[in-house]
PDB file of C-alpha atoms in Angstrom:
ATOM      1  CA  ASP O   1      -0.034  -0.195   0.008  1.00 80.00           C
ATOM      2  CA  LEU O   2       3.042   2.330   0.795  1.00 82.00           C
ATOM      3  CA  LEU O   3       4.593   1.705  -2.849  1.00 87.00           C
ATOM      4  CA  THR O   4       2.211   3.774  -5.001  1.00 91.00           C
ATOM      5  CA  ASP O   5       2.912   4.777  -8.441  1.00 93.00           C
ATOM      6  CA  GLU O   6       3.493   8.336  -7.484  1.00 93.00           C
ATOM      7  CA  VAL O   7       6.189   7.049  -4.886  1.00 92.00           C
ATOM      8  CA  ILE O   8       7.688   4.764  -7.480  1.00 94.00           C
ATOM      9  CA  ALA O   9       7.869   7.865  -9.977  1.00 95.00           C
ATOM     10  CA  ARG O  10       9.415   9.999  -7.408  1.00 95.00           C
ATOM     11  CA  VAL O  11      12.161   7.596  -6.406  1.00 95.00           C
ATOM     12  CA  GLY O  12      13.085   7.246 -10.021  1.00 96.00           C
ATOM     13  CA  ARG O  13      13.197  10.935 -10.734  1.00 97.00           C
ATOM     14  CA  ILE O  14      14.963  11.987  -7.567  1.00 97.00           C
ATOM     15  CA  GLY O  15      17.471   8.751  -8.034  1.00 97.00           C
ATOM     16  CA  ASP O  16      18.473   9.795 -11.474  1.00 97.00           C
ATOM     17  CA  ALA O  17      19.452  13.406 -10.202  1.00 97.00           C
ATOM     18  CA  PHE O  18      20.838  12.084  -7.034  1.00 98.00           C
ATOM     19  CA  ARG O  19      23.229   9.894  -9.188  1.00 98.00           C
ATOM     20  CA  ALA O  20      24.063  12.565 -11.548  1.00 98.00           C
ATOM     21  CA  LYS O  21      24.810  15.209  -9.113  1.00 98.00           C
ATOM     22  CA  LEU O  22      27.130  12.738  -7.323  1.00 98.00           C
ATOM     23  CA  SER O  23      28.943  11.799 -10.558  1.00 98.00           C
ATOM     24  CA  ALA O  24      29.338  15.316 -11.339  1.00 98.00           C
ATOM     25  CA  ARG O  25      30.678  16.558  -8.197  1.00 98.00           C
ATOM     26  CA  LEU O  26      32.885  13.600  -7.501  1.00 98.00           C
ATOM     27  CA  ALA O  27      34.517  13.473 -10.867  1.00 98.00           C
ATOM     28  CA  ARG O  28      37.226  15.447  -9.657  1.00 97.00           C
ATOM     29  CA  HIS O  29      38.665  13.166  -7.055  1.00 97.00           C
ATOM     30  CA  GLU O  30      41.224  10.744  -7.934  1.00 96.00           C
ATOM     31  CA  LEU O  31      39.861   8.313  -5.706  1.00 96.00           C
ATOM     32  CA  PHE O  32      36.353   8.170  -7.263  1.00 97.00           C
ATOM     33  CA  SER O  33      35.679   5.729 -10.270  1.00 97.00           C
ATOM     34  CA  ARG O  34      31.692   6.101 -10.909  1.00 98.00           C
ATOM     35  CA  VAL O  35      28.326   5.870  -9.387  1.00 98.00           C
ATOM     36  CA  LYS O  36      26.172   3.205 -10.238  1.00 97.00           C
ATOM     37  CA  GLY O  37      22.544   2.177  -9.102  1.00 97.00           C
ATOM     38  CA  ALA O  38      18.869   2.429  -9.896  1.00 96.00           C
ATOM     39  CA  GLY O  39      16.291   4.654  -8.226  1.00 95.00           C
ATOM     40  CA  LEU O  40      17.782   5.422  -4.716  1.00 96.00           C
ATOM     41  CA  LEU O  41      19.909   2.411  -4.671  1.00 95.00           C
ATOM     42  CA  VAL O  42      23.234   3.823  -5.408  1.00 97.00           C
ATOM     43  CA  GLY O  43      26.723   2.788  -5.420  1.00 96.00           C
ATOM     44  CA  ILE O  44      29.664   4.939  -5.210  1.00 97.00           C
ATOM     45  CA  GLU O  45      32.658   2.998  -6.619  1.00 96.00           C
ATOM     46  CA  LEU O  46      35.974   4.144  -5.283  1.00 96.00           C
ATOM     47  CA  VAL O  47      39.447   3.655  -6.399  1.00 94.00           C
ATOM     48  CA  PRO O  48      41.609   1.868  -3.766  1.00 88.00           C
ATOM     49  CA  SER O  49      44.527   3.972  -2.401  1.00 85.00           C
ATOM     50  CA  ASP O  50      47.952   2.429  -2.797  1.00 82.00           C
ATOM     51  CA  HIS O  51      49.318   4.915   0.040  1.00 81.00           C
ATOM     52  CA  PRO O  52      50.675   2.626   2.695  1.00 79.00           C
ATOM     53  CA  TRP O  53      49.413   4.669   5.473  1.00 78.00           C
ATOM     54  CA  LEU O  54      45.734   4.019   4.283  1.00 80.00           C
ATOM     55  CA  SER O  55      46.090   0.087   4.374  1.00 79.00           C
ATOM     56  CA  PHE O  56      44.563  -1.955   6.887  1.00 81.00           C
ATOM     57  CA  GLU O  57      48.094  -3.571   7.226  1.00 84.00           C
ATOM     58  CA  HIS O  58      49.548  -0.212   8.258  1.00 80.00           C
ATOM     59  CA  MET O  59      46.676   0.106  11.182  1.00 83.00           C
ATOM     60  CA  GLY O  60      47.702  -3.217  12.416  1.00 86.00           C
ATOM     61  CA  VAL O  61      44.788  -5.285  11.038  1.00 87.00           C
ATOM     62  CA  ASP O  62      46.907  -7.729   9.206  1.00 87.00           C
ATOM     63  CA  GLY O  63      43.907 -10.184   8.555  1.00 86.00           C
ATOM     64  CA  LEU O  64      42.470  -7.262   6.168  1.00 83.00           C
ATOM     65  CA  ALA O  65      45.562  -6.655   4.289  1.00 82.00           C
ATOM     66  CA  ASP O  66      43.949  -7.506   0.928  1.00 82.00           C
ATOM     67  CA  GLN O  67      40.980  -5.437   1.389  1.00 84.00           C
ATOM     68  CA  PRO O  68      40.687  -1.832   0.437  1.00 84.00           C
ATOM     69  CA  THR O  69      40.023   0.615   3.148  1.00 88.00           C
ATOM     70  CA  ILE O  70      38.888   3.880   1.231  1.00 89.00           C
ATOM     71  CA  GLY O  71      35.082   2.831   1.405  1.00 91.00           C
ATOM     72  CA  VAL O  72      35.336   2.214   4.991  1.00 90.00           C
ATOM     73  CA  LEU O  73      37.198   5.235   5.793  1.00 92.00           C
ATOM     74  CA  LEU O  74      34.624   7.440   3.925  1.00 95.00           C
ATOM     75  CA  CYS O  75      31.764   5.604   5.893  1.00 94.00           C
ATOM     76  CA  HIS O  76      33.338   6.476   9.171  1.00 93.00           C
ATOM     77  CA  ARG O  77      34.084   9.977   8.144  1.00 95.00           C
ATOM     78  CA  LEU O  78      30.151  10.257   6.865  1.00 97.00           C
ATOM     79  CA  TYR O  79      29.072   8.747  10.061  1.00 96.00           C
ATOM     80  CA  LYS O  80      30.311  11.395  12.066  1.00 96.00           C
ATOM     81  CA  ARG O  81      28.255  14.000   9.974  1.00 96.00           C
ATOM     82  CA  GLY O  82      25.343  12.106  10.553  1.00 95.00           C
ATOM     83  CA  PHE O  83      24.957   9.997   7.392  1.00 95.00           C
ATOM     84  CA  TYR O  84      24.864   5.984   7.836  1.00 92.00           C
ATOM     85  CA  CYS O  85      26.440   4.424   4.904  1.00 90.00           C
ATOM     86  CA  PHE O  86      28.048   1.068   4.215  1.00 91.00           C
ATOM     87  CA  ALA O  87      30.879  -0.453   2.548  1.00 90.00           C
ATOM     88  CA  CYS O  88      29.584  -3.342  -0.003  1.00 86.00           C
ATOM     89  CA  GLY O  89      30.014  -6.874   1.952  1.00 81.00           C
ATOM     90  CA  HIS O  90      31.553  -8.389  -1.547  1.00 82.00           C
ATOM     91  CA  ASP O  91      33.479  -5.224  -2.651  1.00 87.00           C
ATOM     92  CA  TRP O  92      34.648  -2.827   0.159  1.00 89.00           C
ATOM     93  CA  ARG O  93      35.587  -0.316  -2.885  1.00 91.00           C
ATOM     94  CA  ILE O  94      31.770   0.632  -3.218  1.00 94.00           C
ATOM     95  CA  LEU O  95      29.977   2.627  -0.734  1.00 94.00           C
ATOM     96  CA  ARG O  96      26.314   1.547  -0.714  1.00 94.00           C
ATOM     97  CA  VAL O  97      23.776   4.148  -0.292  1.00 95.00           C
ATOM     98  CA  LEU O  98      20.297   3.445   0.197  1.00 94.00           C
ATOM     99  CA  PRO O  99      18.138   6.395   1.692  1.00 95.00           C
ATOM    100  CA  ARG O 100      14.520   5.872   2.583  1.00 93.00           C
ATOM    101  CA  PHE O 101      11.822   6.552  -0.312  1.00 92.00           C
ATOM    102  CA  THR O 102      10.493   9.603   1.638  1.00 92.00           C
ATOM    103  CA  ILE O 103      13.888  11.424   2.088  1.00 95.00           C
ATOM    104  CA  PRO O 104      13.924  15.010   1.356  1.00 96.00           C
ATOM    105  CA  GLU O 105      15.564  16.054  -1.610  1.00 96.00           C
ATOM    106  CA  ALA O 106      17.564  18.987   0.502  1.00 97.00           C
ATOM    107  CA  THR O 107      18.990  15.983   2.593  1.00 97.00           C
ATOM    108  CA  LEU O 108      20.555  14.326  -0.481  1.00 97.00           C
ATOM    109  CA  GLU O 109      21.980  17.499  -1.517  1.00 97.00           C
ATOM    110  CA  THR O 110      23.555  17.767   2.134  1.00 98.00           C
ATOM    111  CA  PHE O 111      24.877  14.219   1.466  1.00 98.00           C
ATOM    112  CA  VAL O 112      26.331  15.094  -2.021  1.00 98.00           C
ATOM    113  CA  ASP O 113      28.278  17.951  -0.408  1.00 98.00           C
ATOM    114  CA  ALA O 114      29.397  15.679   2.498  1.00 98.00           C
ATOM    115  CA  VAL O 115      30.828  13.095   0.237  1.00 98.00           C
ATOM    116  CA  ASP O 116      32.650  15.552  -1.974  1.00 98.00           C
ATOM    117  CA  GLU O 117      34.278  17.109   1.145  1.00 98.00           C
ATOM    118  CA  GLU O 118      35.160  13.912   2.910  1.00 97.00           C
ATOM    119  CA  LEU O 119      36.379  12.468  -0.313  1.00 96.00           C
ATOM    120  CA  GLU O 120      38.660  15.699  -1.065  1.00 97.00           C
ATOM    121  CA  TYR O 121      40.015  15.028   2.420  1.00 95.00           C
ATOM    122  CA  LEU O 122      40.597  11.474   2.028  1.00 94.00           C
ATOM    123  CA  CYS O 123      42.387  12.311  -1.358  1.00 93.00           C
ATOM    124  CA  SER O 124      44.725  15.006   0.476  1.00 93.00           C
ATOM    125  CA  LEU O 125      46.260  12.048   2.647  1.00 89.00           C
ATOM    126  CA  GLN O 126      47.639  10.312  -0.416  1.00 81.00           C
TER     127      GLN O 126
END
């Protein structure tokens, strides 16, 4: 009952705009690869850093030495700003974003700004 035709149309419309804004804003970052998804299910694919300080091995977690850290680090930094994201379980280079269908468009704009700023910070560490 909650998934009306209007809600589905809105999710498609704002999802397309959201992914386009993310792609445009993040394109300047060397750690950004691409945005993918459909509707409001969004994946932000990142480029693994080859800097030794940004490795799990350097952080003392040898068991995760083969995993990329950028997705996890970006999730952590966004959490401190009030956004709850995940690195995909099968590929830690991908930041998984799945906001609720009723999210205000202004909140998505704020998220785009936050991702841009936090990715800029992570790029500066390289």
